[in-house]
PDB file of C-alpha atoms in Angstrom:
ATOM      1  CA  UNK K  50     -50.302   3.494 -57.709  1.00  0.00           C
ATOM      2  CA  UNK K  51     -47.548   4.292 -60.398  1.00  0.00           C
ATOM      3  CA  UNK K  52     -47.077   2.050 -64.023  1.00  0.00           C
ATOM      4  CA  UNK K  53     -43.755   1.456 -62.975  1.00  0.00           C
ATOM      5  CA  UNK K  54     -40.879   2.359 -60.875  1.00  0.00           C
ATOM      6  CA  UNK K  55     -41.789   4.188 -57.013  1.00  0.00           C
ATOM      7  CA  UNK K  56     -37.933   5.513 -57.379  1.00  0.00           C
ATOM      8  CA  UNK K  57     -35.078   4.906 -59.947  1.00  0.00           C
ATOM      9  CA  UNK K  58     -31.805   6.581 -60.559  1.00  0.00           C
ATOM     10  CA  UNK K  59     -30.409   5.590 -64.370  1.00  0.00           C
ATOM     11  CA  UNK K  60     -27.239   7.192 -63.739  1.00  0.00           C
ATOM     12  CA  UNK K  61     -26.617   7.454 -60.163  1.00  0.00           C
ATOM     13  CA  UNK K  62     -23.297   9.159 -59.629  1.00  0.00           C
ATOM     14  CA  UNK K  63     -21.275   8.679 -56.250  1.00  0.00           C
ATOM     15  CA  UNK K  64     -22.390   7.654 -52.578  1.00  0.00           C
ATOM     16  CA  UNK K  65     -25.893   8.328 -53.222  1.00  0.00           C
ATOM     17  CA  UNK K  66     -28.490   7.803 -50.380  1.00  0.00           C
ATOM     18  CA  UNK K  67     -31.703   6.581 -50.819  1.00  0.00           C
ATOM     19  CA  UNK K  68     -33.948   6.139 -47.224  1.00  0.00           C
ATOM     20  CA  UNK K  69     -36.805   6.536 -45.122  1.00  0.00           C
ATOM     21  CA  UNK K  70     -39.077   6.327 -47.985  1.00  0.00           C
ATOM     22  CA  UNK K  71     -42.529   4.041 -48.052  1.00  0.00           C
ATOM     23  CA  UNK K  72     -43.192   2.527 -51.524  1.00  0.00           C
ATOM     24  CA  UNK K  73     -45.888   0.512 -52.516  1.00  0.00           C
ATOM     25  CA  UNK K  74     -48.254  -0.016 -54.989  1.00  0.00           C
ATOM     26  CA  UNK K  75     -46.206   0.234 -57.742  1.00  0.00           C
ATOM     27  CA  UNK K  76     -45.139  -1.243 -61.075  1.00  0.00           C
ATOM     28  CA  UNK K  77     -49.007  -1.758 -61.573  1.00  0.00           C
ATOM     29  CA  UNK K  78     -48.474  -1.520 -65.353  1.00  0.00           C
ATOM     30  CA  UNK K  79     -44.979  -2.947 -66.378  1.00  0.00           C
ATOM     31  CA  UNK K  80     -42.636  -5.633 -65.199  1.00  0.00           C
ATOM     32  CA  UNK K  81     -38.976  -6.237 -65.431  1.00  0.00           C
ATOM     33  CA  UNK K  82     -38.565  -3.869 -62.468  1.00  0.00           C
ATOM     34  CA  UNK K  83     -38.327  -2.667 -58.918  1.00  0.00           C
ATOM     35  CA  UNK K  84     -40.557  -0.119 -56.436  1.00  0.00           C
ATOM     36  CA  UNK K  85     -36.258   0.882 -55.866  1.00  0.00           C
ATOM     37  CA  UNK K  86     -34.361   0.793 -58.915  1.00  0.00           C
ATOM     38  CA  UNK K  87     -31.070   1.985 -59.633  1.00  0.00           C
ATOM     39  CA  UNK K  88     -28.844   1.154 -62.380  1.00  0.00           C
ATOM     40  CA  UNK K  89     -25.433   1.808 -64.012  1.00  0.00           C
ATOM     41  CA  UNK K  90     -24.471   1.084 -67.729  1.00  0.00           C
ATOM     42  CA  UNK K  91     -20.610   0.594 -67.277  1.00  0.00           C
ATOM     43  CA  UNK K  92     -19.193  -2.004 -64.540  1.00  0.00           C
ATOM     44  CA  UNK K  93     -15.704  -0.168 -64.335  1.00  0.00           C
ATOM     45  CA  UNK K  94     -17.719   2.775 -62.682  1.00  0.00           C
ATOM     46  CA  UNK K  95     -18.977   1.316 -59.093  1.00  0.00           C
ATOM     47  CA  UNK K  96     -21.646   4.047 -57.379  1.00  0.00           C
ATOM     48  CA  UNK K  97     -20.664   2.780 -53.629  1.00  0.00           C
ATOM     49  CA  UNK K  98     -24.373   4.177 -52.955  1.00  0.00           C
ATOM     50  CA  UNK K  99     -26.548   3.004 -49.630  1.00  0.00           C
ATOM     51  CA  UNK K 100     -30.419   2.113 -49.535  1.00  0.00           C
ATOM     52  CA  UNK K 101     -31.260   1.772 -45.843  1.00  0.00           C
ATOM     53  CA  UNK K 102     -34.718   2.156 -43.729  1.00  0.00           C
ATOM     54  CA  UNK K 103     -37.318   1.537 -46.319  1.00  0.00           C
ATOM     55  CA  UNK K 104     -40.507   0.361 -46.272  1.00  0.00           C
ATOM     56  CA  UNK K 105     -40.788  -1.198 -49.894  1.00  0.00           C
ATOM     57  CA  UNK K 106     -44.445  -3.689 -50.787  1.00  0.00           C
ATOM     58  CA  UNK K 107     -46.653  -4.436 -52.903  1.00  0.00           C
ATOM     59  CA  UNK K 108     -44.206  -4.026 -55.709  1.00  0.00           C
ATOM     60  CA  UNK K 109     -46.727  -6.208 -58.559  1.00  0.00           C
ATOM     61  CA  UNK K 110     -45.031  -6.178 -61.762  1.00  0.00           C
ATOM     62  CA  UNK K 111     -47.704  -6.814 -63.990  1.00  0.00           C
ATOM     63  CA  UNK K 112     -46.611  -8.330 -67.150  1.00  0.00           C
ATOM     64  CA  UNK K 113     -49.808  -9.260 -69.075  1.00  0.00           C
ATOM     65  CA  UNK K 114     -52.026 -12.513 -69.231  1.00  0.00           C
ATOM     66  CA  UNK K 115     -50.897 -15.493 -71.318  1.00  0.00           C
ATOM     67  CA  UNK K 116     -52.791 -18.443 -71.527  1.00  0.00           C
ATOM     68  CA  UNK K 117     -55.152 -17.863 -69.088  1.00  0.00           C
ATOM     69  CA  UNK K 118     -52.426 -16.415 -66.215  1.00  0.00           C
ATOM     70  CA  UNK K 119     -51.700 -13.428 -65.004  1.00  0.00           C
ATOM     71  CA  UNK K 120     -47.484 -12.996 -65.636  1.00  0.00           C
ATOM     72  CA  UNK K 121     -45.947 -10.909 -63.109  1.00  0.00           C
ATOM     73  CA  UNK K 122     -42.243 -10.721 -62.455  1.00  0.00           C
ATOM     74  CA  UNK K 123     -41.077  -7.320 -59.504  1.00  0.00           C
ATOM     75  CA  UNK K 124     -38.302  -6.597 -57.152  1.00  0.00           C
ATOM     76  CA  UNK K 125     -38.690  -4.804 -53.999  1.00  0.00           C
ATOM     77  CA  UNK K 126     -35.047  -3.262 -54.674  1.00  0.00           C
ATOM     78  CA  UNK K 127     -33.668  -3.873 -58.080  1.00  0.00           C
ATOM     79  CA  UNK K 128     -29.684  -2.970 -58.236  1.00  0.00           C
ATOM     80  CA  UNK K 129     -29.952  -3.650 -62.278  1.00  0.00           C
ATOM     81  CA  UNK K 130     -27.407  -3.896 -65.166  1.00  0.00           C
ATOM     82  CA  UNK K 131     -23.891  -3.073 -63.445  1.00  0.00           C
ATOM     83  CA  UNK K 132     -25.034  -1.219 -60.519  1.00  0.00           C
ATOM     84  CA  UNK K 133     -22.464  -1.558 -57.951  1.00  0.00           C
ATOM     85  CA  UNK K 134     -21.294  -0.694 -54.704  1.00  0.00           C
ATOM     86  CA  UNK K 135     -24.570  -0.800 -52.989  1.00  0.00           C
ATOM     87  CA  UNK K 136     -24.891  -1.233 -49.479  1.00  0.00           C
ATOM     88  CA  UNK K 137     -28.633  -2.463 -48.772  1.00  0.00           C
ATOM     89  CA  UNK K 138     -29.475  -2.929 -44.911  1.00  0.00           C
ATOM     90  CA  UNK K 139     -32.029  -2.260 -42.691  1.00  0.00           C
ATOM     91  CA  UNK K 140     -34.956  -2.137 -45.260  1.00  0.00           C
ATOM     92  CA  UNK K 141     -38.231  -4.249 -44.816  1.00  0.00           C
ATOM     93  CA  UNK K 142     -39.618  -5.526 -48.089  1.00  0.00           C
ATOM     94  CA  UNK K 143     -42.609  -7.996 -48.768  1.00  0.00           C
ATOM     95  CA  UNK K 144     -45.330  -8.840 -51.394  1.00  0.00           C
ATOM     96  CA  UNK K 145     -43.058  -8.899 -54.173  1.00  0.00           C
ATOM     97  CA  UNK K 146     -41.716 -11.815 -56.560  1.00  0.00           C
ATOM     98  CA  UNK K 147     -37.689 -11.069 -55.416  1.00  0.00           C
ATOM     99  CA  UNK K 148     -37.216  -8.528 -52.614  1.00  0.00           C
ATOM    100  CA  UNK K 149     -33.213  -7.815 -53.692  1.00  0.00           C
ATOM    101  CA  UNK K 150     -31.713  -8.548 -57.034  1.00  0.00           C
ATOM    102  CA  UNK K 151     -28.575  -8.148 -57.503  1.00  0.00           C
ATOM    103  CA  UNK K 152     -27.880  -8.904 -61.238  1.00  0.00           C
ATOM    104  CA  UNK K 153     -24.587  -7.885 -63.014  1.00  0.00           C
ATOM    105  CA  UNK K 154     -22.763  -5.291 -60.207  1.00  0.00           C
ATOM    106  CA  UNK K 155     -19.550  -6.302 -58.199  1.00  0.00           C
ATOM    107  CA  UNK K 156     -19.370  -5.577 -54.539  1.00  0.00           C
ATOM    108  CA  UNK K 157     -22.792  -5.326 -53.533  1.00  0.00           C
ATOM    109  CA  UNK K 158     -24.034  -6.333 -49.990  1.00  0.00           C
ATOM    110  CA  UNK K 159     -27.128  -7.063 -48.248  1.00  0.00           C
ATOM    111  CA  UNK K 160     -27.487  -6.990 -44.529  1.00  0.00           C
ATOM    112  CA  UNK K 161     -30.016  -6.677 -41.782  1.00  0.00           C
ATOM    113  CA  UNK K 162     -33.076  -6.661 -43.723  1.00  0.00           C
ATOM    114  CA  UNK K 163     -36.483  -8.122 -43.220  1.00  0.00           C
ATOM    115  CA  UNK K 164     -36.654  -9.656 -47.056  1.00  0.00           C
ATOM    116  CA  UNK K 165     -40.514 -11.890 -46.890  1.00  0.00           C
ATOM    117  CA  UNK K 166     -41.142 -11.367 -50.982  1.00  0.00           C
ATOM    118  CA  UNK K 167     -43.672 -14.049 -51.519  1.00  0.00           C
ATOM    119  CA  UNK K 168     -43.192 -14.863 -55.539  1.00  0.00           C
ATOM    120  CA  UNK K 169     -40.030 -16.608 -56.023  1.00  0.00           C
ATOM    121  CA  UNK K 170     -36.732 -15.346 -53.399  1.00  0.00           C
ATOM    122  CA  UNK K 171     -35.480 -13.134 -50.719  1.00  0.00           C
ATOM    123  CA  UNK K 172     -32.437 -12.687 -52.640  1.00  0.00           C
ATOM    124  CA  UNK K 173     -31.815 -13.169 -56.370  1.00  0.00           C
ATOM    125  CA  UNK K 174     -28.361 -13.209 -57.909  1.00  0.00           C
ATOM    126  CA  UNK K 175     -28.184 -13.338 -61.398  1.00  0.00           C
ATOM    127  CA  UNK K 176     -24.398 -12.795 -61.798  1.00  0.00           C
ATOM    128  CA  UNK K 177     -24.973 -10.719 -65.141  1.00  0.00           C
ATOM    129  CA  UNK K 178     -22.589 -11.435 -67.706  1.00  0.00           C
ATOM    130  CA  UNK K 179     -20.149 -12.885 -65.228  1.00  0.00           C
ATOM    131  CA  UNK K 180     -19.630  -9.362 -63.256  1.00  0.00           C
ATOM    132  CA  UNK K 181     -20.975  -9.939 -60.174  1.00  0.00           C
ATOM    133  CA  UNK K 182     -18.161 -10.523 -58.060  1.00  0.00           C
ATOM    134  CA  UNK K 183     -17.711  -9.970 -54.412  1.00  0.00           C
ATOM    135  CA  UNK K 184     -21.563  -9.963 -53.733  1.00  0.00           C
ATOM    136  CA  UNK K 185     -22.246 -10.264 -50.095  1.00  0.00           C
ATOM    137  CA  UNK K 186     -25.655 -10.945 -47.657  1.00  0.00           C
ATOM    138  CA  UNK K 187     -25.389 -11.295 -44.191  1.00  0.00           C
ATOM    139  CA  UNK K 188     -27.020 -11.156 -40.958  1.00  0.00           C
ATOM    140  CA  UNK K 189     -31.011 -10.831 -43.250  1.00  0.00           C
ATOM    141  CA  UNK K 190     -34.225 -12.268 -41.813  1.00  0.00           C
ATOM    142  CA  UNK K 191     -35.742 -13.975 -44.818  1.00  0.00           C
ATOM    143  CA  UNK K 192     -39.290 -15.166 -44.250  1.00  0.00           C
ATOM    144  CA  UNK K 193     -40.383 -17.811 -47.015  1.00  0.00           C
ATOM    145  CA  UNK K 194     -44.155 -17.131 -46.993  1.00  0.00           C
ATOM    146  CA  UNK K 195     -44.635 -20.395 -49.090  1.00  0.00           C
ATOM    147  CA  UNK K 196     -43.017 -23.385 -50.214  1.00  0.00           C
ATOM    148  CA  UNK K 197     -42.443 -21.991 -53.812  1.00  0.00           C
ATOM    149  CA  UNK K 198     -40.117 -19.360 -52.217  1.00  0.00           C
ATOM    150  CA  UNK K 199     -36.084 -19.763 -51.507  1.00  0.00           C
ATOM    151  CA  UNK K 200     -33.993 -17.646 -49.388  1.00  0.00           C
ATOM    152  CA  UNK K 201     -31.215 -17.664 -51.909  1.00  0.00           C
ATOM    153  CA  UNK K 202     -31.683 -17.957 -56.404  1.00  0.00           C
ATOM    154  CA  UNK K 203     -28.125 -17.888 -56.942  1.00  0.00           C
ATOM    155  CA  UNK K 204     -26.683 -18.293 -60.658  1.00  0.00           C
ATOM    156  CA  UNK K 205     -22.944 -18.454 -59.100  1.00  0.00           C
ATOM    157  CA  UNK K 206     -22.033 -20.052 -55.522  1.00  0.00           C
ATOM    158  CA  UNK K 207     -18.519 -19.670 -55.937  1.00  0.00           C
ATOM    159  CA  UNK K 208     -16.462 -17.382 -53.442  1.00  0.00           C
ATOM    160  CA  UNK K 209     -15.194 -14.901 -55.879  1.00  0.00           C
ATOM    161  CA  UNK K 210     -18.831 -14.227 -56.896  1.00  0.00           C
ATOM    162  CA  UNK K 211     -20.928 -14.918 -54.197  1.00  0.00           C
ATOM    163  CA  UNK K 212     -18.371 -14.312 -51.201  1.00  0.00           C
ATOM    164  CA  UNK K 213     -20.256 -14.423 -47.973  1.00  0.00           C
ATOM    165  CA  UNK K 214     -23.691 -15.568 -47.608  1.00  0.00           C
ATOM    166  CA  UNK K 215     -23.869 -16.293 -43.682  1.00  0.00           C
ATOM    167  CA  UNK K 216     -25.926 -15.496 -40.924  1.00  0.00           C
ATOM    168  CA  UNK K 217     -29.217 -15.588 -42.254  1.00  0.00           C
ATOM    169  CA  UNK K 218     -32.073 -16.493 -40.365  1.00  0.00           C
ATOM    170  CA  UNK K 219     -34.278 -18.622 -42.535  1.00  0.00           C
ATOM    171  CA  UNK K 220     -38.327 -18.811 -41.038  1.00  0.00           C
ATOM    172  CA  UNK K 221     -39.426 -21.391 -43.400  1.00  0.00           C
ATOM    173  CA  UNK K 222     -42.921 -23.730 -43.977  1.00  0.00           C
ATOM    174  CA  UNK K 223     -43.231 -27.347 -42.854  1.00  0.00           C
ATOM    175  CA  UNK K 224     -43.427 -27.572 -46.720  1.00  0.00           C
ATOM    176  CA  UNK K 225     -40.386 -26.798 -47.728  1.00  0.00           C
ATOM    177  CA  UNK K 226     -38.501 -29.118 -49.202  1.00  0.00           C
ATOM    178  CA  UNK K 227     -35.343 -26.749 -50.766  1.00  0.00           C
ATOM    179  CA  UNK K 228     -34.292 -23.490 -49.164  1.00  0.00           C
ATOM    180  CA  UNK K 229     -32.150 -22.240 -52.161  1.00  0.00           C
ATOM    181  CA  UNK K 230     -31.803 -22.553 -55.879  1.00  0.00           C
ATOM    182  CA  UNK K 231     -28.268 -22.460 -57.694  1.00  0.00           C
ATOM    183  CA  UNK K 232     -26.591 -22.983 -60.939  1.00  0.00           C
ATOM    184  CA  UNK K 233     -24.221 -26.129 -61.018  1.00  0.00           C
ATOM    185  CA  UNK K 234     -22.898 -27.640 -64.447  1.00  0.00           C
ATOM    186  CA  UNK K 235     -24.960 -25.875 -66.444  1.00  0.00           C
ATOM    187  CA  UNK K 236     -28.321 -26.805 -64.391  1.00  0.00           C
ATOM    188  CA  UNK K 237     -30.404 -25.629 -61.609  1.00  0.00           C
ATOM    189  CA  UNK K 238     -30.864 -27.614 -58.166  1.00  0.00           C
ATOM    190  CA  UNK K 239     -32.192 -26.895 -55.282  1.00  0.00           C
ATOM    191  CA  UNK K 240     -30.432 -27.337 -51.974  1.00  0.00           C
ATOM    192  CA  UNK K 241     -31.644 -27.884 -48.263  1.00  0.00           C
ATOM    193  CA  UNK K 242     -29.468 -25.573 -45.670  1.00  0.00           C
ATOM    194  CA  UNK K 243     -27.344 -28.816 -45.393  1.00  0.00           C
ATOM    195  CA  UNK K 244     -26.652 -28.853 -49.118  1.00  0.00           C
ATOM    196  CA  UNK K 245     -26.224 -25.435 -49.545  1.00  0.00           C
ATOM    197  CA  UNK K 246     -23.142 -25.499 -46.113  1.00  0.00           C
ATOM    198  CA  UNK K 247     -21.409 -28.201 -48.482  1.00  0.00           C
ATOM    199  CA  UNK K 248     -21.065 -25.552 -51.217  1.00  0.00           C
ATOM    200  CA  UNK K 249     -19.424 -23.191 -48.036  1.00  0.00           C
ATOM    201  CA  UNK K 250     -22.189 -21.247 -47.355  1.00  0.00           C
ATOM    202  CA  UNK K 251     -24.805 -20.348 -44.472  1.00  0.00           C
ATOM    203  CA  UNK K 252     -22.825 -22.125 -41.530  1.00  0.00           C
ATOM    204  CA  UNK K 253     -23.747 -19.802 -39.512  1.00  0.00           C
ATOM    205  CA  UNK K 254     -27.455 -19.369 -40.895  1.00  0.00           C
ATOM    206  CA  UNK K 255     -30.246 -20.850 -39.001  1.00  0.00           C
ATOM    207  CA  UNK K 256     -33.961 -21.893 -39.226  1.00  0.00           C
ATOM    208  CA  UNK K 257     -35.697 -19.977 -36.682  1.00  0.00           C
ATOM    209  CA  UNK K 258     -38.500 -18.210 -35.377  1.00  0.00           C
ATOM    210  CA  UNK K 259     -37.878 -14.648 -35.295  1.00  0.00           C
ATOM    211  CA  UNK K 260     -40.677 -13.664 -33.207  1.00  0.00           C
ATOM    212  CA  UNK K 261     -42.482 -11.011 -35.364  1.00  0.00           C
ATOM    213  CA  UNK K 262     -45.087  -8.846 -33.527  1.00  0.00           C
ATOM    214  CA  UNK K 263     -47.849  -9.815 -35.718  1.00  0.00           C
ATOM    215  CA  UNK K 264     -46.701 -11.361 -39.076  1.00  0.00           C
ATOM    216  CA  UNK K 265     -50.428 -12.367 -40.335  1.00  0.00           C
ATOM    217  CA  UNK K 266     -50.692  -8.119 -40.291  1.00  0.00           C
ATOM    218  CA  UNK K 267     -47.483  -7.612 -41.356  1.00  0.00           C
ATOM    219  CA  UNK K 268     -46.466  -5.996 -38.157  1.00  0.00           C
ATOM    220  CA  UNK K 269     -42.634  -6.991 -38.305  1.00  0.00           C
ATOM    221  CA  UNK K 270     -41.310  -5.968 -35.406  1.00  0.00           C
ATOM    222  CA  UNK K 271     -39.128  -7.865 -33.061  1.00  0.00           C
ATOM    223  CA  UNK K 272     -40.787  -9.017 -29.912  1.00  0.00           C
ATOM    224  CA  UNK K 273     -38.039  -8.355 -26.672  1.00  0.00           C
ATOM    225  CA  UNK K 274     -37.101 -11.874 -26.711  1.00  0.00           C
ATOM    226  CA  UNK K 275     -36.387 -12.524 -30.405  1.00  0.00           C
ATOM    227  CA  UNK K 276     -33.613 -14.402 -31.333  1.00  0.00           C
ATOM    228  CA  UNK K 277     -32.409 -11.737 -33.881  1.00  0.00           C
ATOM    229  CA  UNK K 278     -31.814  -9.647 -31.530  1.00  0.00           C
ATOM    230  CA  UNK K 279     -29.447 -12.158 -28.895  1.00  0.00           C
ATOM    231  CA  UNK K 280     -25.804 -10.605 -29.404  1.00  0.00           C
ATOM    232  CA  UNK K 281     -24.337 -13.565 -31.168  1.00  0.00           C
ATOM    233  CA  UNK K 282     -26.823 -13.454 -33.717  1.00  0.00           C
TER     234      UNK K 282
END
């Protein structure tokens, strides 16, 4: 029930851990934010920190009521300005607009997380200033609650920004008519997995069923048989 942040580090420092934490409910008063924020000012300085094992929802972002609508824009886990380095696996993050953003850091990765943010994407990559290189997100279960939610807002699909974005598996809605959203000539499209494998990405991503325990009570585990679990996945 915080205005804003659950936790955020301004200045970092070195191979910082952040885990095992539950936040939610936060950001109830601001927006432009995360429930796990960290940041760094200068992109020559990369914290090579890890944020692994966390429960992160219910990150709101309220940002005020124009013309009749409530405006809210929240991350589950923000890795803001140049804040770089960051491994971010094995979190589970939901009822949020983004669950990752990754906007102007180089040699971030996301892996093996349960991202089902029901606003706008899984992952957002804003490529900030043109410093996001070497971003990588892997091996993710990204659950797209609703057919105004992507798996992937990417400002940059090129390899030396976005480098690997494969093995994903993609639990979308009959609905859905694009799975991602990218920058290309100076406009935004959205692509179908097909679309998005031309551009050399996801080959290895599938739509899929991961068998969640209970998703309508947000139970998330993996049932025994789950295809996210099979060895080649």
């Amino acid at each position: 029930n915080s205005p804003r942040y659950g936790i955020s580090l301004k200045y970092a420092g070195v191979r910082t851990v952040i885990e095992y934490n539950d936040v939610h409910h936060v950001n109830l008063e601001t927006y432009d934010t995360g429930a796990i924020e960290v940041t760094q000012r200068l992109d020559s300085e990369p914290s090579n920190g890890t944020i692994r094992h966390n429960l992160i929802h219910h990150s709101i972002g309220y940002g005020g009521v124009r013309d009749g609508k409530v405006l809210v824009s929240s991350n589950g886990v923000y890795l803001d300005s140049f804040a770089a380095g960051y491994e971010v696996a094995h979190n589970l993050v939901y009822a949020c607009d983004d669950a990752v953003f990754v906007q102007g850091g180089r040699g971030n990765t996301v892996h093996d997380n349960i991202l089902a943010a029901d606003g706008r994407s899984q992952v957002r990559y804003a490529n900030h200033r043109q410093k996001a290189v070497n971003t990588r997100v892997f091996r993710n279960i990204m659950v797209l609650p609703n057919p105004d939610v992507v798996a992937i807002n990417a400002s940059a699909v090129d390899r030396e920004h976005l480098a690997e974005c494969d093995r994903n598996m993609i639990v979308a809605t009959a609905e859905h008519d694009a799975l991602f959203t990218a920058r290309k000539g100076g406009a935004t499209v959205q692509l179908d997995l097909d679309a998005w494998r031309e551009l050399g990405h996801g080959g290895g991503s599938v739509l899929a069923d991961p068998l969640f325990a209970n998703r309508a009570a947000q139970d998330f585990r993996l049932r025994p048989e789950s295809p996210a679990l099979k060895p080649e996945y």
